[in-house]
Short mmCIF file of C-alpha atoms and ligand atoms in Angstrom, two decimals:
data_model
loop_
_atom_site.label_atom_id
_atom_site.label_comp_id
_atom_site.label_asym_id
_atom_site.label_seq_id
_atom_site.Cartn_x
_atom_site.Cartn_y
_atom_site.Cartn_z
CA SER A 28 17.52 71.47 -17.73
CA PRO A 29 15.85 72.25 -14.44
CA TYR A 30 13.31 69.37 -15.50
CA ASN A 31 15.81 66.91 -16.24
CA SER A 32 17.72 67.17 -13.29
CA GLN A 33 14.75 67.13 -11.04
CA ARG A 34 14.16 63.58 -13.04
CA ARG A 35 17.32 62.61 -12.15
CA HIS A 36 17.36 63.40 -8.78
CA ALA A 37 14.13 61.82 -8.30
CA SER A 38 15.11 58.28 -9.94
CA LYS A 39 18.52 58.49 -7.74
CA HIS A 40 16.20 58.71 -5.12
CA ARG A 41 14.29 55.80 -6.09
CA PHE A 42 17.06 53.94 -6.84
CA PHE A 43 18.66 54.34 -3.12
CA VAL A 44 15.39 53.64 -1.61
CA VAL A 45 14.78 50.14 -3.47
CA GLU A 46 18.39 49.33 -2.47
CA LEU A 47 18.40 50.37 0.95
CA SER A 48 14.97 48.40 1.69
CA GLN A 49 16.73 45.24 0.38
CA ALA A 50 19.83 45.93 2.32
CA LEU A 51 17.64 46.43 5.60
CA PHE A 52 16.07 42.88 4.86
CA ASP A 53 19.39 41.48 4.71
CA PHE A 54 21.00 42.91 7.60
CA VAL A 55 18.23 42.09 9.80
CA ILE A 56 17.74 38.57 8.77
CA ARG A 57 21.17 38.03 9.94
CA LEU A 58 20.44 39.02 13.33
CA LEU A 59 17.44 36.89 14.05
CA PRO A 60 17.78 34.09 16.55
CA THR A 61 18.42 30.69 14.93
CA GLN A 62 15.99 27.73 15.54
CA GLU A 63 18.52 26.51 17.98
CA GLU A 64 18.68 29.44 20.12
CA MET A 65 14.87 29.35 20.45
CA ALA A 66 14.92 25.66 21.25
CA VAL A 67 17.53 26.35 24.11
CA LYS A 68 15.43 29.30 25.52
CA GLU A 69 12.27 27.14 25.46
CA ASP A 70 14.02 24.24 27.39
CA VAL A 71 15.35 26.74 29.86
CA ARG A 72 11.73 27.93 30.43
CA LYS A 73 10.55 24.54 30.97
CA LEU A 74 13.14 23.72 33.50
CA LEU A 75 12.52 26.75 35.30
CA GLU A 76 8.68 26.06 35.36
CA ARG A 77 9.31 22.48 36.97
CA LEU A 78 11.44 24.08 39.51
CA ILE A 79 8.85 26.71 40.54
CA ARG A 80 6.25 24.07 40.63
CA THR A 81 7.82 22.63 43.51
CA ILE A 82 7.27 25.83 45.12
CA GLU A 83 4.25 27.00 44.03
CA PRO A 84 2.14 23.79 42.05
CA ASP A 85 -0.48 26.02 40.59
CA SER A 86 2.14 28.28 38.43
CA ARG A 87 2.81 29.04 35.00
CA LEU A 88 6.14 30.46 33.78
CA LEU A 89 5.45 32.60 30.48
CA SER A 90 7.64 34.69 28.03
CA PHE A 91 7.09 38.05 27.86
CA GLY A 92 9.07 40.87 26.07
CA SER A 93 11.36 40.31 22.68
CA THR A 94 11.31 36.58 22.99
CA ALA A 95 7.45 36.68 22.67
CA ASN A 96 6.36 39.55 20.56
CA GLY A 97 8.16 38.89 17.57
CA PHE A 98 10.98 41.23 17.79
CA SER A 99 13.59 39.38 19.07
CA LEU A 100 17.23 39.71 18.26
CA ARG A 101 20.21 36.92 18.38
CA ASN A 102 21.34 36.36 22.02
CA SER A 103 18.81 38.68 23.47
CA ASP A 104 17.75 38.19 27.17
CA MET A 105 14.69 36.49 28.02
CA ASP A 106 11.85 38.07 30.10
CA LEU A 107 9.93 35.47 32.14
CA CYS A 108 6.75 36.10 34.18
CA CYS A 109 5.34 33.78 36.48
CA LEU A 110 1.62 33.58 37.33
CA ILE A 111 0.33 31.70 40.01
CA ASP A 112 -3.34 30.64 39.96
CA SER A 113 -3.95 29.82 43.64
CA ALA A 114 -5.93 32.18 45.69
CA GLU A 115 -3.37 31.88 48.67
CA ARG A 116 0.04 32.82 47.45
CA LEU A 117 3.01 34.28 48.75
CA SER A 118 4.07 37.85 48.12
CA ALA A 119 6.38 38.49 44.96
CA SER A 120 9.24 39.27 47.37
CA ASP A 121 8.93 36.18 49.27
CA MET A 122 8.74 34.26 46.22
CA VAL A 123 11.94 35.97 44.75
CA THR A 124 13.94 35.25 47.89
CA MET A 125 12.56 31.43 47.77
CA LEU A 126 13.25 30.87 44.16
CA GLY A 127 16.78 32.37 44.32
CA ASP A 128 17.86 30.19 47.16
CA LEU A 129 16.32 27.03 45.02
CA LEU A 130 17.99 28.06 41.70
CA GLU A 131 21.37 28.61 43.52
CA ARG A 132 20.85 24.99 44.89
CA GLU A 133 19.70 23.19 42.12
CA THR A 134 21.06 24.71 38.95
CA LYS A 135 24.58 26.30 37.46
CA PHE A 136 22.77 29.68 36.84
CA HIS A 137 24.16 32.48 38.66
CA VAL A 138 21.42 33.84 40.69
CA LYS A 139 20.65 37.30 41.84
CA PRO A 140 17.31 37.74 43.63
CA LEU A 141 16.19 41.23 43.91
CA PRO A 142 13.34 40.79 46.41
CA HIS A 143 13.26 44.78 47.38
CA ALA A 144 13.12 46.00 43.96
CA ARG A 145 10.23 48.03 42.32
CA ILE A 146 9.34 44.95 40.22
CA PRO A 147 10.82 42.30 42.29
CA ILE A 148 12.81 39.86 40.17
CA VAL A 149 15.43 37.11 39.99
CA LYS A 150 18.11 37.69 37.65
CA LEU A 151 19.77 34.66 36.07
CA SER A 152 22.64 34.01 34.02
CA LEU A 153 24.39 31.25 32.44
CA ASP A 154 28.34 31.52 30.97
CA PRO A 155 28.99 30.89 27.58
CA SER A 156 29.57 27.50 26.67
CA PRO A 157 30.56 25.41 23.41
CA GLY A 158 26.73 24.74 22.78
CA LEU A 159 25.64 28.35 23.79
CA PRO A 160 28.46 30.58 22.74
CA HIS A 161 26.86 33.70 24.24
CA GLY A 162 25.35 32.01 27.46
CA ILE A 163 21.80 33.19 28.72
CA ALA A 164 20.70 36.28 30.72
CA CYS A 165 17.02 35.76 31.99
CA ASP A 166 14.86 37.89 34.66
CA ILE A 167 12.26 36.20 36.39
CA GLY A 168 8.93 38.50 37.93
CA PHE A 169 5.81 37.35 39.34
CA GLU A 170 2.30 38.32 38.57
CA ASN A 171 2.93 40.83 35.96
CA ARG A 172 -0.02 40.65 33.82
CA LEU A 173 0.32 44.13 32.40
CA ALA A 174 3.63 43.09 30.66
CA LEU A 175 2.11 39.93 29.30
CA GLU A 176 -0.94 41.75 27.85
CA ASN A 177 1.16 44.59 26.25
CA THR A 178 3.53 42.09 24.87
CA ARG A 179 0.56 40.58 23.07
CA LEU A 180 -0.36 43.77 21.51
CA LEU A 181 3.05 44.37 20.27
CA MET A 182 3.03 40.80 18.78
CA CYS A 183 -0.59 41.58 17.04
CA TYR A 184 1.09 45.05 15.47
CA ALA A 185 4.21 42.95 14.32
CA MET A 186 1.60 40.27 12.76
CA ILE A 187 -0.20 42.85 10.90
CA ASP A 188 2.59 43.79 8.58
CA PRO A 189 5.33 41.51 9.65
CA THR A 190 7.69 42.52 6.66
CA ARG A 191 7.66 46.36 7.40
CA VAL A 192 6.76 46.39 10.95
CA ARG A 193 9.49 44.15 12.16
CA THR A 194 12.33 45.17 9.85
CA LEU A 195 11.86 48.69 11.20
CA VAL A 196 11.83 47.71 14.82
CA LEU A 197 14.72 45.35 14.66
CA PHE A 198 16.52 47.26 12.92
CA LEU A 199 15.87 50.45 15.39
CA LYS A 200 16.60 47.97 18.00
CA VAL A 201 20.27 47.20 16.97
CA TRP A 202 20.81 50.89 16.12
CA SER A 203 19.96 52.39 19.54
CA LYS A 204 22.02 49.57 21.13
CA ARG A 205 25.11 50.27 18.77
CA ARG A 206 24.73 54.30 19.24
CA ASN A 207 24.42 53.55 23.15
CA ILE A 208 21.04 54.92 23.39
CA ASN A 209 19.12 51.81 24.77
CA SER A 210 19.83 51.67 28.36
CA PRO A 211 17.27 53.25 30.61
CA TYR A 212 19.91 52.90 33.74
CA LYS A 213 21.99 55.40 31.85
CA GLY A 214 19.18 57.95 30.85
CA THR A 215 18.37 56.82 27.38
CA LEU A 216 15.31 54.48 26.55
CA SER A 217 14.33 50.94 26.96
CA SER A 218 14.03 48.59 23.42
CA TYR A 219 10.17 48.77 24.65
CA GLY A 220 10.29 52.78 24.28
CA TYR A 221 11.67 52.62 20.83
CA VAL A 222 8.95 49.65 19.78
CA LEU A 223 6.25 52.23 21.03
CA LEU A 224 7.99 55.16 19.03
CA VAL A 225 7.76 52.81 15.76
CA ILE A 226 3.97 51.92 16.30
CA TYR A 227 2.89 55.40 17.15
CA PHE A 228 4.66 56.74 14.06
CA LEU A 229 2.91 53.92 11.96
CA ILE A 230 -0.54 54.67 13.29
CA HIS A 231 -0.68 58.23 14.05
CA VAL A 232 2.05 59.98 11.88
CA LYS A 233 2.00 58.48 8.78
CA ASN A 234 -0.70 59.12 6.35
CA PRO A 235 -2.49 57.08 5.22
CA PRO A 236 -1.65 54.74 8.03
CA VAL A 237 0.48 51.90 7.91
CA LEU A 238 -0.94 50.21 11.04
CA PRO A 239 -4.67 50.54 12.45
CA ASN A 240 -5.33 51.67 16.10
CA LEU A 241 -6.05 48.03 17.40
CA GLN A 242 -7.21 49.73 20.87
CA GLN A 243 -9.88 51.60 19.14
CA MET A 244 -10.75 49.44 16.29
CA PRO A 245 -14.52 50.17 15.22
CA PRO A 246 -16.57 46.98 14.20
CA LEU A 247 -15.07 45.70 10.89
CA ARG A 248 -18.69 45.68 9.29
CA PRO A 249 -22.04 47.44 10.17
CA ILE A 250 -24.05 45.29 12.19
CA SER A 251 -27.23 44.06 10.42
CA GLN A 252 -29.88 41.75 11.28
CA GLU A 253 -28.01 38.32 10.37
CA ASP A 254 -25.01 39.58 12.38
CA THR A 255 -26.86 39.33 15.34
CA HIS A 256 -27.77 35.58 14.69
CA ILE A 257 -26.60 33.40 17.52
CA GLY A 258 -23.98 31.11 16.81
CA GLY A 259 -23.29 32.92 13.33
CA HIS A 260 -19.74 32.92 12.35
CA ASN A 261 -19.81 36.40 11.16
CA THR A 262 -17.58 39.35 11.96
CA TRP A 263 -20.07 40.70 14.93
CA SER A 264 -20.34 37.28 16.32
CA VAL A 265 -16.45 37.16 16.42
CA LEU A 266 -16.45 40.63 17.80
CA LEU A 267 -18.74 39.66 20.48
CA ALA A 268 -16.51 36.77 21.60
CA PHE A 269 -13.70 39.05 21.56
CA ILE A 270 -15.40 41.39 23.98
CA ALA A 271 -16.75 38.30 26.22
CA ARG A 272 -13.13 36.95 26.44
CA GLU A 273 -11.40 40.47 26.86
CA ALA A 274 -13.97 41.72 29.69
CA SER A 275 -12.68 38.94 31.92
CA LEU A 276 -9.38 40.90 31.66
CA THR A 277 -9.49 44.57 32.92
CA PRO A 278 -11.06 46.47 30.78
CA ARG A 279 -8.18 48.94 29.89
CA CYS A 280 -6.36 45.82 28.22
CA ARG A 281 -9.05 45.32 25.25
CA PHE A 282 -7.92 45.52 21.97
CA PHE A 283 -8.71 43.95 18.38
CA ASP A 284 -6.76 40.82 18.65
CA ASP A 285 -8.31 38.93 15.74
CA ILE A 286 -5.47 39.69 13.66
CA GLU A 287 -6.65 36.61 11.01
CA LEU A 288 -10.08 38.66 10.36
CA LEU A 289 -8.52 41.96 10.14
CA ARG A 290 -6.06 40.70 7.55
CA GLN A 291 -8.90 39.15 5.74
CA ARG A 292 -10.93 42.87 6.19
CA TRP A 293 -8.34 45.55 6.59
CA GLN A 294 -5.47 46.51 4.25
CA SER A 295 -3.13 49.43 4.52
CA SER A 296 -3.36 51.86 1.38
CA ASN A 297 -0.06 53.05 2.71
CA THR A 298 2.82 51.53 0.01
CA ASP A 299 5.77 53.12 1.21
CA SER A 300 8.87 51.03 1.40
CA VAL A 301 10.96 49.90 4.79
CA ALA A 302 13.48 52.46 3.56
CA ASP A 303 11.07 55.22 2.93
CA LEU A 304 9.29 54.67 6.32
CA LEU A 305 13.22 54.63 8.12
CA ILE A 306 14.02 57.93 6.44
CA ASP A 307 10.71 59.47 7.47
CA PHE A 308 11.15 57.90 11.06
CA PHE A 309 14.25 59.64 11.61
CA ARG A 310 13.35 63.08 9.99
CA TYR A 311 9.98 63.05 12.23
CA TYR A 312 11.56 62.44 15.41
CA SER A 313 14.66 65.03 14.58
CA ARG A 314 12.33 67.64 13.46
CA ASP A 315 8.86 67.27 13.86
CA PHE A 316 7.96 65.65 17.19
CA THR A 317 7.37 67.93 19.83
CA TYR A 318 9.13 66.76 22.61
CA ASN A 319 8.60 69.92 25.26
CA THR A 320 4.68 69.40 24.99
CA GLY A 321 3.86 66.29 23.17
CA VAL A 322 3.01 62.93 24.58
CA ALA A 323 3.52 59.84 22.14
CA SER A 324 0.56 57.54 22.77
CA ILE A 325 -0.11 54.59 20.56
CA ARG A 326 -3.59 54.65 21.92
CA GLY A 327 -4.69 57.96 21.41
CA GLY A 328 -2.15 59.73 19.08
CA LEU A 329 -0.32 62.96 19.67
CA LEU A 330 -1.19 64.17 23.51
CA LYS A 331 -0.27 66.93 25.46
CA LYS A 332 2.10 66.76 28.85
CA ASP A 333 -0.59 69.70 30.03
CA SER A 334 -3.83 67.48 29.71
CA LYS A 335 -2.08 64.53 31.66
CA GLY A 336 -0.42 66.39 34.13
CA TRP A 337 3.00 65.58 32.99
CA GLN A 338 4.63 68.95 33.03
CA ASN A 339 8.46 68.79 33.72
CA GLU A 340 8.39 71.27 36.47
CA LEU A 341 5.47 70.28 38.26
CA ALA A 342 6.40 66.48 38.45
CA ALA A 343 10.08 67.66 39.46
CA SER A 344 8.47 69.82 42.51
CA ARG A 345 5.65 67.39 43.42
CA TYR A 346 8.34 64.31 43.75
CA ASN A 347 10.75 66.95 45.34
CA ASP A 348 13.38 65.64 43.21
CA SER A 349 16.14 67.41 40.87
CA ARG A 350 15.59 64.54 38.37
CA GLU A 351 12.78 65.46 35.91
CA ARG A 352 10.69 62.42 34.85
CA ASN A 353 8.69 63.90 31.94
CA ARG A 354 11.61 65.54 29.64
CA PHE A 355 10.52 62.81 27.01
CA CYS A 356 6.70 61.54 27.07
CA ILE A 357 5.72 58.02 25.92
CA GLU A 358 2.25 56.90 27.40
CA ASP A 359 2.13 52.93 28.20
CA PRO A 360 -0.50 51.47 26.11
CA PHE A 361 -2.76 50.03 29.14
CA GLU A 362 -1.11 51.88 32.36
CA ILE A 363 -1.94 55.08 30.83
CA ASP A 364 -0.54 57.08 33.97
CA PHE A 365 2.83 55.71 33.38
CA ASN A 366 5.62 57.53 31.30
CA VAL A 367 7.66 54.88 29.70
CA ALA A 368 10.64 57.36 29.00
CA ARG A 369 10.50 58.55 32.67
CA CYS A 370 14.09 57.23 32.78
CA VAL A 371 15.37 59.65 30.26
CA THR A 372 17.29 62.50 31.63
CA LYS A 373 17.96 65.90 29.99
CA GLU A 374 21.38 64.69 28.40
CA GLY A 375 19.85 61.33 27.59
CA LEU A 376 17.26 63.12 25.50
CA TYR A 377 20.07 65.41 24.13
CA GLN A 378 21.83 62.28 22.96
CA ILE A 379 18.83 60.54 21.60
CA ARG A 380 17.72 63.49 19.38
CA GLY A 381 21.34 63.92 18.61
CA GLU A 382 21.44 60.25 17.07
CA PHE A 383 18.18 60.94 15.13
CA MET A 384 19.29 64.10 13.43
CA ARG A 385 22.66 62.20 12.84
CA ALA A 386 20.76 59.27 11.11
CA SER A 387 18.78 61.72 9.28
CA ARG A 388 21.83 63.51 7.85
CA ILE A 389 23.70 60.25 6.91
CA LEU A 390 20.32 59.16 5.13
CA ALA A 391 20.17 62.69 3.44
CA MET A 392 23.78 62.14 1.78
CA ARG A 393 22.66 58.98 0.17
CA PRO A 394 25.76 57.11 0.09
CA ARG A 395 25.49 53.18 -1.29
CA ALA A 396 23.14 51.23 0.89
CA LEU A 397 25.88 49.27 2.59
CA VAL A 398 27.78 51.90 3.51
CA THR A 399 24.70 53.73 4.81
CA LEU A 400 23.80 50.97 7.18
CA ALA A 401 27.57 50.77 8.34
CA GLN A 402 27.57 54.37 9.04
CA LEU A 403 24.47 54.77 10.51
CA CYS A 404 25.24 51.42 12.98
CA GLU A 405 28.79 52.56 13.57
CA GLU A 406 29.97 51.91 17.28
P1 ATP B 522 15.46 43.51 24.36
O1 ATP B 522 15.64 42.48 23.12
O2 ATP B 522 16.48 44.86 24.21
O3 ATP B 522 15.60 43.00 25.59
P2 ATP B 522 12.57 43.67 24.64
O4 ATP B 522 11.71 43.72 23.45
O5 ATP B 522 12.82 42.47 25.58
O6 ATP B 522 14.18 44.34 23.86
P3 ATP B 522 12.69 45.53 26.88
O7 ATP B 522 12.77 46.77 26.81
O8 ATP B 522 13.44 44.64 27.36
O9 ATP B 522 12.30 45.04 25.47
O10 ATP B 522 11.17 44.86 27.56
C1 ATP B 522 10.56 43.59 27.79
C2 ATP B 522 9.24 44.08 28.24
O11 ATP B 522 9.15 44.44 29.48
C3 ATP B 522 8.06 44.73 27.34
O12 ATP B 522 7.56 44.15 26.49
C4 ATP B 522 7.43 45.52 28.60
O13 ATP B 522 6.19 44.54 28.70
C5 ATP B 522 8.13 45.41 29.68
N1 ATP B 522 8.95 46.81 29.71
C6 ATP B 522 10.04 47.07 29.77
N2 ATP B 522 10.57 48.41 29.81
C7 ATP B 522 9.26 49.01 30.05
C8 ATP B 522 8.78 50.20 30.78
N3 ATP B 522 9.47 51.29 30.75
N4 ATP B 522 7.55 50.55 30.90
C9 ATP B 522 6.75 49.48 30.96
N5 ATP B 522 6.93 48.14 30.84
C10 ATP B 522 8.43 47.78 30.27
MG1 MG B 523 14.00 41.98 26.92
#
């Protein structure tokens, strides 16, 4: 009967989803960096920090990007940012030139200083060796405080629901690399862009949401008399401390970062499995996201290109540039005039959307989980 066939269909689907979720966890776990790799990277950071301090004694070298936000894959490159605390400091491009010379003299790294890039950096790499079979690649930039802040924001999102968020993000990073749609230099999207797409989807598309919006969190409890007692260890005082600390930063970087408190007071009522979410993610970005008019903003939800002045034609004529910057629009969480996907070209977007559709098609056929993953990530 039709009723029975519907039930058979539903139970086949449940089986597929359970099996695929397990396969996704297993797949991602094997791609995480080893303890050893993380230790080597930390040693490299310390070594470089010591060397930089011979030029600028008041400097600190901090990790950002995947090594610091919980979305790191095995052998991923290191993003480092140098902060200089003294008032009189050299310009970023002078620092790049001097540091380049120093590292060339004192270390075995291959060194490539780029003092005149939009964001001046020193690129470093080490060749593979027995102890380090994949070598190391590393970029050092200067005073890029926004990158440190957005790394912290992504890390907080990863911590709220580590299993689902990290599995999804790590899988999509591998998938986008294997499918060749993860190179901003070639007109497709950076890992950072894909991570924002996942978080946007989990906050603003899924209903009920899987993640809260940390940039628009209301106080977790209404204000009452006792909440305002000075020194009381309660929600409100924690929030005040939070605001005081954040006020010293640029206001636009404010977000709710007390994840311990959040985990005590907030729980998503969304119980979808990782596989459910992945299937919906691909469906949403192959069918429903409004690429022509929409802007994905983890801060503000689905925005309009119009309201941000990000229309294709407009941008192209303003920059007198045939390359369109706003085919695909993803708002940076803090630098809200900045389109994280501005490198995506017409062909790049065509390719990315084609891959979302291909993935949806494969998932709709529901072969065995391992076959599905192999097909999805086929190189
Ligand atoms: P991978 O493991 O592929 O290197 P990743 O997580 O390090 O991934 P990247 O795309 O390398 O991600 O970005 C690293 C950091 O650089 C991000 O956390 C972000 O701070 C900054 N960043 C990268 N691309 C952009 C961009 N288009 N706009 C703004 N910031 C960016
Ligand atoms: Mg990186």
